mmCIF file of C-alpha atoms in Angstrom:
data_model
loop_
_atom_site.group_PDB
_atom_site.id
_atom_site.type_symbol
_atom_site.label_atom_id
_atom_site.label_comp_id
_atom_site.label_asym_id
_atom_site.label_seq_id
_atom_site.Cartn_x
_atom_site.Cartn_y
_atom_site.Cartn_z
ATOM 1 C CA UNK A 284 9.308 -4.143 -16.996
ATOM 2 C CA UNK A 285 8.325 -2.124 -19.694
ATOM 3 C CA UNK A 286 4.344 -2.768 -20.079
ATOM 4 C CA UNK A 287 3.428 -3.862 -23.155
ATOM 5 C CA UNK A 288 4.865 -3.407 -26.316
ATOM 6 C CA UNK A 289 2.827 -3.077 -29.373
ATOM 7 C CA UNK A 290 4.861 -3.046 -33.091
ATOM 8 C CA UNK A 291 4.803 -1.098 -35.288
ATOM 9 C CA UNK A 292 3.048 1.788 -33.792
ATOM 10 C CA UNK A 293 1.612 2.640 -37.375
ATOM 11 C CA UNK A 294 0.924 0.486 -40.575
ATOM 12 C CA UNK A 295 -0.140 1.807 -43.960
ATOM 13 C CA UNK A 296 -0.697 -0.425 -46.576
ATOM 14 C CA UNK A 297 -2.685 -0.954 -49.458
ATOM 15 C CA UNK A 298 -5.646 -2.921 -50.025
ATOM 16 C CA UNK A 299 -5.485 -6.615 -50.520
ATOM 17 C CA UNK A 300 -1.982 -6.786 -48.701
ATOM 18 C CA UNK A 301 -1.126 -9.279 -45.637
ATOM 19 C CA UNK A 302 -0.567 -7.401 -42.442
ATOM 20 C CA UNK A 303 1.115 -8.874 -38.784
ATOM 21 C CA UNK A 304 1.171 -7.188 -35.425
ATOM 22 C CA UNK A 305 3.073 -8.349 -32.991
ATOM 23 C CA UNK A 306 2.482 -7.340 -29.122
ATOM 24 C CA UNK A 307 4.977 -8.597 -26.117
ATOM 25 C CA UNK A 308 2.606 -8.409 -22.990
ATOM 26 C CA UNK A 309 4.176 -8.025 -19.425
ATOM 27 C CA UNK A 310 6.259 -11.078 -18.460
ATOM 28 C CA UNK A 311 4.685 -12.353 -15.950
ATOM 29 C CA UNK A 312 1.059 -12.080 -17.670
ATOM 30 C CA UNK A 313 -0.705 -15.220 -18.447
ATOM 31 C CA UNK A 314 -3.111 -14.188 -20.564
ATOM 32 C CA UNK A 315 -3.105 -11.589 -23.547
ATOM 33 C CA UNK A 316 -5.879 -9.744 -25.515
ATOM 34 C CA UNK A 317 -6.629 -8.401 -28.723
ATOM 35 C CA UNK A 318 -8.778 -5.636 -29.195
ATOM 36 C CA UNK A 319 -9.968 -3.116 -32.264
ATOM 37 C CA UNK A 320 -10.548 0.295 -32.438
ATOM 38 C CA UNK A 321 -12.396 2.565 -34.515
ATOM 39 C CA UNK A 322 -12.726 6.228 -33.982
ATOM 40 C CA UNK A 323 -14.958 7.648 -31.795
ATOM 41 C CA UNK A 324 -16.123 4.097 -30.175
ATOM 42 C CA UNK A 325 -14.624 1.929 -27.619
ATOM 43 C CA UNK A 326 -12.487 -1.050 -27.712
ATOM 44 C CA UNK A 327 -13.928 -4.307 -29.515
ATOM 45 C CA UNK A 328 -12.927 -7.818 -28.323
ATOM 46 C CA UNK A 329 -11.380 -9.871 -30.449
ATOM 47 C CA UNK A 330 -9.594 -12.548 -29.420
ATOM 48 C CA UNK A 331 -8.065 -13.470 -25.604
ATOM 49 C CA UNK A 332 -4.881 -16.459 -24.904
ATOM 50 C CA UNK A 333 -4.616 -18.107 -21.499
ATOM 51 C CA UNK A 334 -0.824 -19.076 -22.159
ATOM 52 C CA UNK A 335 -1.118 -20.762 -25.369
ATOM 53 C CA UNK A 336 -4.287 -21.507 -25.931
ATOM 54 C CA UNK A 337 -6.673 -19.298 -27.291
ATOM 55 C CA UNK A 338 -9.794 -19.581 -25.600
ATOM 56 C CA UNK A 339 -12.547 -16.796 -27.110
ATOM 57 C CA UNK A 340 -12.692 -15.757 -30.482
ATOM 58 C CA UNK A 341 -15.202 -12.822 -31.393
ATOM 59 C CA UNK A 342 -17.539 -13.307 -34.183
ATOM 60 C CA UNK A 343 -15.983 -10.375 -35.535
ATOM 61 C CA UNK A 344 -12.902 -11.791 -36.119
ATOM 62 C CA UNK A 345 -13.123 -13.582 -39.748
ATOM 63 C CA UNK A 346 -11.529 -15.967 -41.294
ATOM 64 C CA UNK A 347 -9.042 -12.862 -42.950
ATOM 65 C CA UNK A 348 -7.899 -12.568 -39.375
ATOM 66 C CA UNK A 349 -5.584 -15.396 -37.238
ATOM 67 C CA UNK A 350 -4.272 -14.309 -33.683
ATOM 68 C CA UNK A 351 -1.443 -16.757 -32.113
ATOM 69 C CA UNK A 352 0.360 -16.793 -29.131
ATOM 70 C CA UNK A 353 3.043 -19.808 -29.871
ATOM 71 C CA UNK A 354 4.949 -20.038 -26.740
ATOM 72 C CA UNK A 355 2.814 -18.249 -24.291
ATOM 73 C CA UNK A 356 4.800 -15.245 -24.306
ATOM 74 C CA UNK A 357 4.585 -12.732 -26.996
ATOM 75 C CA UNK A 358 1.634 -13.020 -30.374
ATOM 76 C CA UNK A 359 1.160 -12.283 -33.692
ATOM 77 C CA UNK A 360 -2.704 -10.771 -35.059
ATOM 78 C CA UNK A 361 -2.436 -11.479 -38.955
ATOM 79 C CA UNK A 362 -4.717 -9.674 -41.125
ATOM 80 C CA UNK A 363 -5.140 -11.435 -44.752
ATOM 81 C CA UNK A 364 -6.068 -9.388 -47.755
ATOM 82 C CA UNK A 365 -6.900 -6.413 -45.802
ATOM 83 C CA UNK A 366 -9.770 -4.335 -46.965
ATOM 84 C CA UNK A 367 -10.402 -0.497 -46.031
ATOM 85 C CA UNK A 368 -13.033 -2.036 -43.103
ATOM 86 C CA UNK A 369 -9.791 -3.020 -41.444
ATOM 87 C CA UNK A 370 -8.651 0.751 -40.987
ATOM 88 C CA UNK A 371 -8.128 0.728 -37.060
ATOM 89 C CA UNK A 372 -6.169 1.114 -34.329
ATOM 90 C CA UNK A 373 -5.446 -2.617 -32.855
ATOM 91 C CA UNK A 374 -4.908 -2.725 -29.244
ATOM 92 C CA UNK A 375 -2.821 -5.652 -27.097
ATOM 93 C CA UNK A 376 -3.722 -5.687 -23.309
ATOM 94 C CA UNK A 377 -2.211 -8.558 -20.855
ATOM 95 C CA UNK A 378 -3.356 -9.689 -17.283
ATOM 96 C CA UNK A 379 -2.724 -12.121 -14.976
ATOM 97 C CA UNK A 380 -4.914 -14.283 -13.082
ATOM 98 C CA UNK A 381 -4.619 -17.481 -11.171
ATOM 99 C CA UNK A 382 -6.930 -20.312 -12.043
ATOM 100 C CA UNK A 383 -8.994 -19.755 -9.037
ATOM 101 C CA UNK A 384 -10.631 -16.617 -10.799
ATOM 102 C CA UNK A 385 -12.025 -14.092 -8.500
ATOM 103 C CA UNK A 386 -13.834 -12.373 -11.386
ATOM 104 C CA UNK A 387 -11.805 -9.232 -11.001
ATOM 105 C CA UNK A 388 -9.704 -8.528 -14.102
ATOM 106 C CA UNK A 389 -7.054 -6.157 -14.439
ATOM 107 C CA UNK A 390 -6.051 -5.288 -17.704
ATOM 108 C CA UNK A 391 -2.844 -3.385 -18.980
ATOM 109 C CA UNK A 392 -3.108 -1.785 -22.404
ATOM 110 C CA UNK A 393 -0.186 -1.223 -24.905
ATOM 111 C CA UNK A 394 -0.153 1.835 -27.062
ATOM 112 C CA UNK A 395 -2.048 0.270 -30.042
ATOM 113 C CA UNK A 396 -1.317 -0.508 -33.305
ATOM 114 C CA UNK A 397 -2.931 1.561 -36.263
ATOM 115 C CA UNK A 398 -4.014 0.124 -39.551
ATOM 116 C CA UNK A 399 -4.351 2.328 -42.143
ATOM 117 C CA UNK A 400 -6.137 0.567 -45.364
ATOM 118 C CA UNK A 401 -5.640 2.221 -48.687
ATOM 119 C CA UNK B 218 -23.304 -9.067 -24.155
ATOM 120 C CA UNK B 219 -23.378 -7.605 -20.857
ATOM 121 C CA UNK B 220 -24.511 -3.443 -21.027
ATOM 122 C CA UNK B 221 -23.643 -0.426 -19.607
ATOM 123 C CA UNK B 222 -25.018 2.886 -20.191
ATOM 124 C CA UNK B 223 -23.208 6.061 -19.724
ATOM 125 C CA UNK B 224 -23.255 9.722 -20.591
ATOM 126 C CA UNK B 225 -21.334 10.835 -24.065
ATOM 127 C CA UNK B 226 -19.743 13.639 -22.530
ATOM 128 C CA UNK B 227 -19.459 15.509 -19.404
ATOM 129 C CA UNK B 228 -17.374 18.815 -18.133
ATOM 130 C CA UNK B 229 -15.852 19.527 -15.272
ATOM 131 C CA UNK B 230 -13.697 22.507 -13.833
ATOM 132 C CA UNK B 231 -9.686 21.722 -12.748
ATOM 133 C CA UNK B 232 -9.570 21.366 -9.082
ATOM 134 C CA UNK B 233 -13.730 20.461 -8.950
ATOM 135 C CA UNK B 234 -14.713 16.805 -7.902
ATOM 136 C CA UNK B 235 -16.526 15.070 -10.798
ATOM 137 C CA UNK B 236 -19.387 12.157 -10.499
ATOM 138 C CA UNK B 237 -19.091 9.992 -13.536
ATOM 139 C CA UNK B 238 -22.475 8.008 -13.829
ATOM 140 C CA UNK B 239 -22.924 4.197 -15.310
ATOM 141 C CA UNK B 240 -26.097 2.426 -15.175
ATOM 142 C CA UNK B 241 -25.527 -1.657 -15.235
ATOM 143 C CA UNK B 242 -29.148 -2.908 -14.362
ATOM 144 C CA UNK B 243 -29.003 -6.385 -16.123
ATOM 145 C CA UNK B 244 -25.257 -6.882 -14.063
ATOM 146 C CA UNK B 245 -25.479 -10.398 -12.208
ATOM 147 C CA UNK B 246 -24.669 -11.453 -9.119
ATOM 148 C CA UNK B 247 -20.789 -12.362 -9.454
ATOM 149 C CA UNK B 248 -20.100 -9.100 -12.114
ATOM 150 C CA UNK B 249 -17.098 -6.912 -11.053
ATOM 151 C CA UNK B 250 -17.686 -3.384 -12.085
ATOM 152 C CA UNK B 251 -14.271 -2.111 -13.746
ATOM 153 C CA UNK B 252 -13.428 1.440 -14.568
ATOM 154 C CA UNK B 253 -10.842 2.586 -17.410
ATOM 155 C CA UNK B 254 -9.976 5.445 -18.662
ATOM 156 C CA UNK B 255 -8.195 6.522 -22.432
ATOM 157 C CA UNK B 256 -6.306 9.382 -22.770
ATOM 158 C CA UNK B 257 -5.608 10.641 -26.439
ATOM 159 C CA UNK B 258 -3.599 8.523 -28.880
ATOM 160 C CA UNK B 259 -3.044 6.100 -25.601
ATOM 161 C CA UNK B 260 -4.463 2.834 -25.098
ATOM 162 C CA UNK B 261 -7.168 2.506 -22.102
ATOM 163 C CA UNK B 262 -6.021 2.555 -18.542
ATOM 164 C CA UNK B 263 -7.423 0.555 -15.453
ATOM 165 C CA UNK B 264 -8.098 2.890 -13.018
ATOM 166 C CA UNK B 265 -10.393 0.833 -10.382
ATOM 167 C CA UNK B 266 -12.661 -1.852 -10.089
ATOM 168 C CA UNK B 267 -15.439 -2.870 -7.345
ATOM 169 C CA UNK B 268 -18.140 -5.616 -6.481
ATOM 170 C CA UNK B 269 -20.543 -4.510 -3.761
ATOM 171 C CA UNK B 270 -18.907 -1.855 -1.554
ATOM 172 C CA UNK B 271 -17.510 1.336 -2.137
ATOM 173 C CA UNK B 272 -13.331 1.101 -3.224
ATOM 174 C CA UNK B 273 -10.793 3.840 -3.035
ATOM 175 C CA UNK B 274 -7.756 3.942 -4.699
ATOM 176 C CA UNK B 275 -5.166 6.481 -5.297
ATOM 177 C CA UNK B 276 -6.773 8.030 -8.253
ATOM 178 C CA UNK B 277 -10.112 7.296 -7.966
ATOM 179 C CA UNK B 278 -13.389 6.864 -6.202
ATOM 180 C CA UNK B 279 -16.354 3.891 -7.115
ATOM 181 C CA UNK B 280 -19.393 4.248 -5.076
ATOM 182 C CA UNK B 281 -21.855 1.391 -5.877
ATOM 183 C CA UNK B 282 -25.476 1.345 -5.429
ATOM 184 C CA UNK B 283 -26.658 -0.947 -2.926
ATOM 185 C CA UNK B 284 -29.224 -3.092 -5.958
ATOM 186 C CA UNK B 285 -25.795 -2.550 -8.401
ATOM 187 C CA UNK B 286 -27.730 -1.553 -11.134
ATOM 188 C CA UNK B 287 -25.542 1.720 -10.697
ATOM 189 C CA UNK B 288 -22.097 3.209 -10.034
ATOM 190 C CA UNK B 289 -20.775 5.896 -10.137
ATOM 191 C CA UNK B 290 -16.935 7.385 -10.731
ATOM 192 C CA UNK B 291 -15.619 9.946 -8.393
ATOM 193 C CA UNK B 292 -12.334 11.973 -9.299
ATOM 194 C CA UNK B 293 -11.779 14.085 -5.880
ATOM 195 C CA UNK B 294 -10.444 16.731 -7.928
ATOM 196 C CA UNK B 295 -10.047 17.117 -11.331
ATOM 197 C CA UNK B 296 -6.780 17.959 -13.152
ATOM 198 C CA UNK B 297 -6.158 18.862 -16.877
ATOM 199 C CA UNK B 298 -4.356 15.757 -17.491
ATOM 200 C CA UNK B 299 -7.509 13.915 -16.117
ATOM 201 C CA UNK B 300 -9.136 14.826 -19.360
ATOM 202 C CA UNK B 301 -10.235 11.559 -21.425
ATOM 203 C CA UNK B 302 -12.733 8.406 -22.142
ATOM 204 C CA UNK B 303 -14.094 6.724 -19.256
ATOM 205 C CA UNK B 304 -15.497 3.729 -19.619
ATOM 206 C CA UNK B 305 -17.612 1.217 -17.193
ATOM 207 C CA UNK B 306 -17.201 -2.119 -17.961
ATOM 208 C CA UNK B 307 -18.550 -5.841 -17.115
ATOM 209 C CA UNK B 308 -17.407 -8.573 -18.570
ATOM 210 C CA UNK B 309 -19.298 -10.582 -21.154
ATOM 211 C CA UNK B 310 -22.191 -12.607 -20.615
ATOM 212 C CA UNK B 311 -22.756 -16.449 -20.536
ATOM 213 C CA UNK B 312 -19.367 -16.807 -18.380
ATOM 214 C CA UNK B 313 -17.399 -15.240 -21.044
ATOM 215 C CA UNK B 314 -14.401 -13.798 -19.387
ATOM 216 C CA UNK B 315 -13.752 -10.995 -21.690
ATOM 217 C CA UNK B 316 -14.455 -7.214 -20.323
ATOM 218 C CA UNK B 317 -17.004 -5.386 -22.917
ATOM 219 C CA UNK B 318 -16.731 -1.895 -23.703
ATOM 220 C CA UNK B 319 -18.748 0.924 -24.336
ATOM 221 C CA UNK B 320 -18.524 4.437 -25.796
ATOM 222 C CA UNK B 321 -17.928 5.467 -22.864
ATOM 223 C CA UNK B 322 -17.888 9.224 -21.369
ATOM 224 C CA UNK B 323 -15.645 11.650 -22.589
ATOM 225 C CA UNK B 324 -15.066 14.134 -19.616
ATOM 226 C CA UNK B 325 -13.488 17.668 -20.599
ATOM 227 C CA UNK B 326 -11.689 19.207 -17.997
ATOM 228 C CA UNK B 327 -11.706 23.341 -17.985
ATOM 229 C CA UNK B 328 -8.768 25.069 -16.888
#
Protein backbone atom coordinates (compact mmCIF):
# COMPACT_ATOMS: atom_id res chain seq x y z
CA UNK A 1 0.00 0.00 0.00
CA UNK A 2 0.88 3.28 -0.89
CA UNK A 3 -0.69 5.61 2.03
CA UNK A 4 -2.80 8.00 0.87
CA UNK A 5 -2.99 9.66 -2.20
CA UNK A 6 -4.01 13.20 -2.46
CA UNK A 7 -4.62 14.78 -6.35
CA UNK A 8 -3.46 17.13 -7.66
CA UNK A 9 -0.72 18.08 -5.38
CA UNK A 10 -1.28 21.85 -6.45
CA UNK A 11 -4.36 23.81 -7.85
CA UNK A 12 -4.35 27.39 -9.09
CA UNK A 13 -7.31 28.82 -10.23
CA UNK A 14 -9.07 31.89 -10.42
CA UNK A 15 -11.71 33.29 -8.42
CA UNK A 16 -15.26 32.22 -8.82
CA UNK A 17 -14.13 28.81 -10.47
CA UNK A 18 -15.38 25.17 -9.25
CA UNK A 19 -12.58 23.18 -7.75
CA UNK A 20 -12.52 18.99 -6.83
CA UNK A 21 -9.96 17.10 -4.83
CA UNK A 22 -9.92 13.80 -4.83
CA UNK A 23 -7.99 11.66 -2.01
CA UNK A 24 -7.74 7.57 -2.13
CA UNK A 25 -7.17 6.70 1.66
CA UNK A 26 -5.44 3.32 2.60
CA UNK A 27 -7.55 0.31 1.57
CA UNK A 28 -8.35 -1.10 4.36
CA UNK A 29 -9.38 2.34 6.17
CA UNK A 30 -12.91 2.79 7.11
CA UNK A 31 -13.09 6.09 7.71
CA UNK A 32 -11.53 9.23 5.86
CA UNK A 33 -10.99 12.93 6.83
CA UNK A 34 -10.83 16.21 5.45
CA UNK A 35 -8.86 18.79 6.84
CA UNK A 36 -7.66 22.64 5.88
CA UNK A 37 -4.66 24.34 6.21
CA UNK A 38 -3.55 27.74 6.38
CA UNK A 39 -0.05 28.87 6.94
CA UNK A 40 1.43 29.06 10.03
CA UNK A 41 -1.66 27.24 11.97
CA UNK A 42 -2.62 23.72 12.37
CA UNK A 43 -4.96 21.48 10.64
CA UNK A 44 -8.83 22.45 10.70
CA UNK A 45 -11.54 19.73 10.67
CA UNK A 46 -13.73 19.66 8.16
CA UNK A 47 -15.54 16.91 7.40
CA UNK A 48 -14.96 12.90 8.53
CA UNK A 49 -16.85 9.47 6.47
CA UNK A 50 -17.34 6.22 8.35
CA UNK A 51 -17.61 4.18 4.96
CA UNK A 52 -20.18 6.10 3.24
CA UNK A 53 -21.72 8.06 5.41
CA UNK A 54 -20.58 11.23 6.44
CA UNK A 55 -21.03 11.67 9.95
CA UNK A 56 -19.47 15.37 11.18
CA UNK A 57 -19.51 18.30 9.22
CA UNK A 58 -17.58 21.48 10.62
CA UNK A 59 -19.36 24.69 10.77
CA UNK A 60 -16.68 25.86 8.69
CA UNK A 61 -17.50 24.01 5.90
CA UNK A 62 -20.27 26.15 3.87
CA UNK A 63 -22.60 25.51 1.68
CA UNK A 64 -19.65 26.43 -1.32
CA UNK A 65 -18.09 23.25 -0.04
CA UNK A 66 -19.60 19.33 -0.54
CA UNK A 67 -17.27 16.36 0.59
CA UNK A 68 -18.48 12.70 -0.66
CA UNK A 69 -17.26 9.46 -0.26
CA UNK A 70 -19.70 7.37 -2.81
CA UNK A 71 -18.59 3.89 -2.40
CA UNK A 72 -16.67 3.97 0.77
CA UNK A 73 -13.45 3.93 -0.83
CA UNK A 74 -11.94 6.94 -2.33
CA UNK A 75 -13.83 11.01 -2.06
CA UNK A 76 -14.21 13.99 -3.72
CA UNK A 77 -14.03 17.75 -1.52
CA UNK A 78 -15.77 20.21 -4.11
CA UNK A 79 -15.21 23.76 -3.65
CA UNK A 80 -18.00 26.03 -5.52
CA UNK A 81 -17.17 29.51 -6.64
CA UNK A 82 -14.01 29.64 -4.81
CA UNK A 83 -13.03 32.89 -3.27
CA UNK A 84 -9.32 33.96 -2.23
CA UNK A 85 -10.47 32.75 1.66
CA UNK A 86 -10.20 29.32 0.12
CA UNK A 87 -6.31 29.70 -0.53
CA UNK A 88 -5.08 26.50 1.46
CA UNK A 89 -3.50 23.51 1.58
CA UNK A 90 -6.39 20.66 1.94
CA UNK A 91 -5.32 17.66 3.73
CA UNK A 92 -6.97 13.83 3.41
CA UNK A 93 -6.10 11.55 6.45
CA UNK A 94 -7.73 7.83 6.78
CA UNK A 95 -7.99 5.45 9.88
CA UNK A 96 -9.45 2.51 10.81
CA UNK A 97 -11.39 1.59 13.72
CA UNK A 98 -13.75 -1.14 14.68
CA UNK A 99 -17.14 -0.20 15.99
CA UNK A 100 -16.20 -1.03 19.46
CA UNK A 101 -14.14 2.34 19.65
CA UNK A 102 -11.42 2.37 22.14
CA UNK A 103 -11.05 6.15 21.79
CA UNK A 104 -7.57 5.84 20.40
CA UNK A 105 -7.36 7.17 16.83
CA UNK A 106 -4.68 6.76 14.52
CA UNK A 107 -4.60 8.90 11.72
CA UNK A 108 -2.50 8.70 8.39
CA UNK A 109 -2.06 11.94 6.49
CA UNK A 110 -1.64 12.31 2.64
CA UNK A 111 0.59 14.99 1.27
CA UNK A 112 -2.14 17.70 0.95
CA UNK A 113 -3.66 19.39 -1.62
CA UNK A 114 -2.94 23.24 -2.17
CA UNK A 115 -5.47 25.76 -3.31
CA UNK A 116 -4.24 28.66 -4.65
CA UNK A 117 -7.21 31.41 -5.20
CA UNK A 118 -6.53 34.16 -7.64
CA UNK B 1 -13.73 22.16 21.43
CA UNK B 2 -11.43 20.31 23.50
CA UNK B 3 -7.84 22.59 24.26
CA UNK B 4 -4.43 22.15 24.42
CA UNK B 5 -1.81 24.56 25.12
CA UNK B 6 1.67 24.33 23.96
CA UNK B 7 4.82 26.33 23.44
CA UNK B 8 5.27 28.18 19.78
CA UNK B 9 8.67 27.16 19.44
CA UNK B 10 11.38 25.38 21.12
CA UNK B 11 15.29 24.45 20.22
CA UNK B 12 17.11 21.73 20.77
CA UNK B 13 20.77 20.52 19.92
CA UNK B 14 21.23 17.14 17.42
CA UNK B 15 21.99 14.25 19.58
CA UNK B 16 20.28 16.21 22.95
CA UNK B 17 16.97 14.67 24.40
CA UNK B 18 14.11 17.21 24.07
CA UNK B 19 10.87 17.58 26.54
CA UNK B 20 8.03 18.85 24.46
CA UNK B 21 5.36 20.29 26.97
CA UNK B 22 1.28 20.25 26.45
CA UNK B 23 -1.02 21.33 29.05
CA UNK B 24 -4.71 19.56 28.60
CA UNK B 25 -6.41 20.54 32.00
CA UNK B 26 -10.13 20.49 30.84
CA UNK B 27 -9.18 16.65 29.14
CA UNK B 28 -11.97 14.14 30.48
CA UNK B 29 -11.88 11.03 31.74
CA UNK B 30 -11.98 8.72 28.47
CA UNK B 31 -9.57 11.46 26.27
CA UNK B 32 -6.57 9.76 24.54
CA UNK B 33 -3.71 12.13 24.34
CA UNK B 34 -2.27 11.86 20.61
CA UNK B 35 0.99 13.27 19.42
CA UNK B 36 1.79 14.29 15.62
CA UNK B 37 4.27 15.75 14.15
CA UNK B 38 4.57 17.89 10.43
CA UNK B 39 7.54 18.09 8.70
CA UNK B 40 7.80 20.85 5.90
CA UNK B 41 5.55 20.72 2.83
CA UNK B 42 4.37 17.12 4.42
CA UNK B 43 1.16 16.37 5.87
CA UNK B 44 1.14 15.60 9.85
CA UNK B 45 2.47 12.35 11.12
CA UNK B 46 1.20 10.16 14.14
CA UNK B 47 3.94 9.60 16.14
CA UNK B 48 2.30 8.23 19.59
CA UNK B 49 -0.61 8.34 21.58
CA UNK B 50 -1.36 7.55 25.46
CA UNK B 51 -4.26 7.46 28.15
CA UNK B 52 -2.95 7.24 31.71
CA UNK B 53 0.52 5.64 31.74
CA UNK B 54 3.62 6.43 30.26
CA UNK B 55 3.99 4.75 26.29
CA UNK B 56 7.15 4.15 24.38
CA UNK B 57 7.42 3.67 20.96
CA UNK B 58 10.17 3.55 18.53
CA UNK B 59 10.41 7.20 17.97
CA UNK B 60 9.08 8.64 20.80
CA UNK B 61 8.48 9.06 24.47
CA UNK B 62 4.80 10.35 26.28
CA UNK B 63 5.07 10.73 29.92
CA UNK B 64 1.64 11.69 31.40
CA UNK B 65 0.95 13.42 34.54
CA UNK B 66 -0.72 11.42 37.02
CA UNK B 67 -4.15 14.34 37.21
CA UNK B 68 -3.62 14.37 33.00
CA UNK B 69 -3.90 17.85 32.85
CA UNK B 70 -0.25 17.46 31.36
CA UNK B 71 2.08 15.54 29.03
CA UNK B 72 4.84 15.83 27.91
CA UNK B 73 6.88 14.61 24.50
CA UNK B 74 10.24 13.07 24.87
CA UNK B 75 12.57 12.59 21.70
CA UNK B 76 15.65 10.52 23.34
CA UNK B 77 17.81 12.22 21.01
CA UNK B 78 17.27 14.64 18.61
CA UNK B 79 18.23 14.41 14.91
CA UNK B 80 18.12 17.12 12.13
CA UNK B 81 15.44 15.41 10.35
CA UNK B 82 13.44 15.54 13.70
CA UNK B 83 13.00 19.18 12.99
CA UNK B 84 9.11 20.15 12.62
CA UNK B 85 5.42 20.96 14.18
CA UNK B 86 4.40 19.01 17.03
CA UNK B 87 1.20 18.99 17.94
CA UNK B 88 -0.89 17.51 21.12
CA UNK B 89 -4.14 16.63 20.35
CA UNK B 90 -7.65 15.43 21.96
CA UNK B 91 -10.37 14.86 20.19
CA UNK B 92 -13.41 17.11 20.12
CA UNK B 93 -15.76 17.64 22.75
CA UNK B 94 -19.44 16.51 23.27
CA UNK B 95 -18.41 12.85 21.92
CA UNK B 96 -17.30 14.25 18.72
CA UNK B 97 -14.83 11.84 17.35
CA UNK B 98 -12.74 14.18 15.41
CA UNK B 99 -8.98 14.95 16.77
CA UNK B 100 -8.58 18.98 17.18
CA UNK B 101 -5.50 20.66 16.46
CA UNK B 102 -3.49 23.31 17.64
CA UNK B 103 -0.59 25.53 16.55
CA UNK B 104 1.35 23.40 17.86
CA UNK B 105 5.29 23.64 18.72
CA UNK B 106 7.69 24.13 16.18
CA UNK B 107 10.99 22.52 17.53
CA UNK B 108 14.34 23.62 15.65
CA UNK B 109 16.92 21.23 15.81
CA UNK B 110 20.77 22.73 15.80
CA UNK B 111 23.34 20.87 14.13
Amino acid sequence: DTGVSQDPRHKITKRGQNVTFRCDPISEHNRLYWYRQTLGQGPEFLTYFQNEAQLEKSRLLSDRFSAERPKGSFSTLEIQRTEQGDSAMYLCASSFLAKTWSGANVLTFGAGSRLTVL
Amino acid sequence: DAKTTQPNSMESNEEEPVHLPCNHSTISGTDYIHWYRQLPSQGPEYVIHGLTSNVNNRMASLAIAEDRKSSTLILHRATLRDAAVYYCILRGEGGSEKLVFGKGTKLTVNP
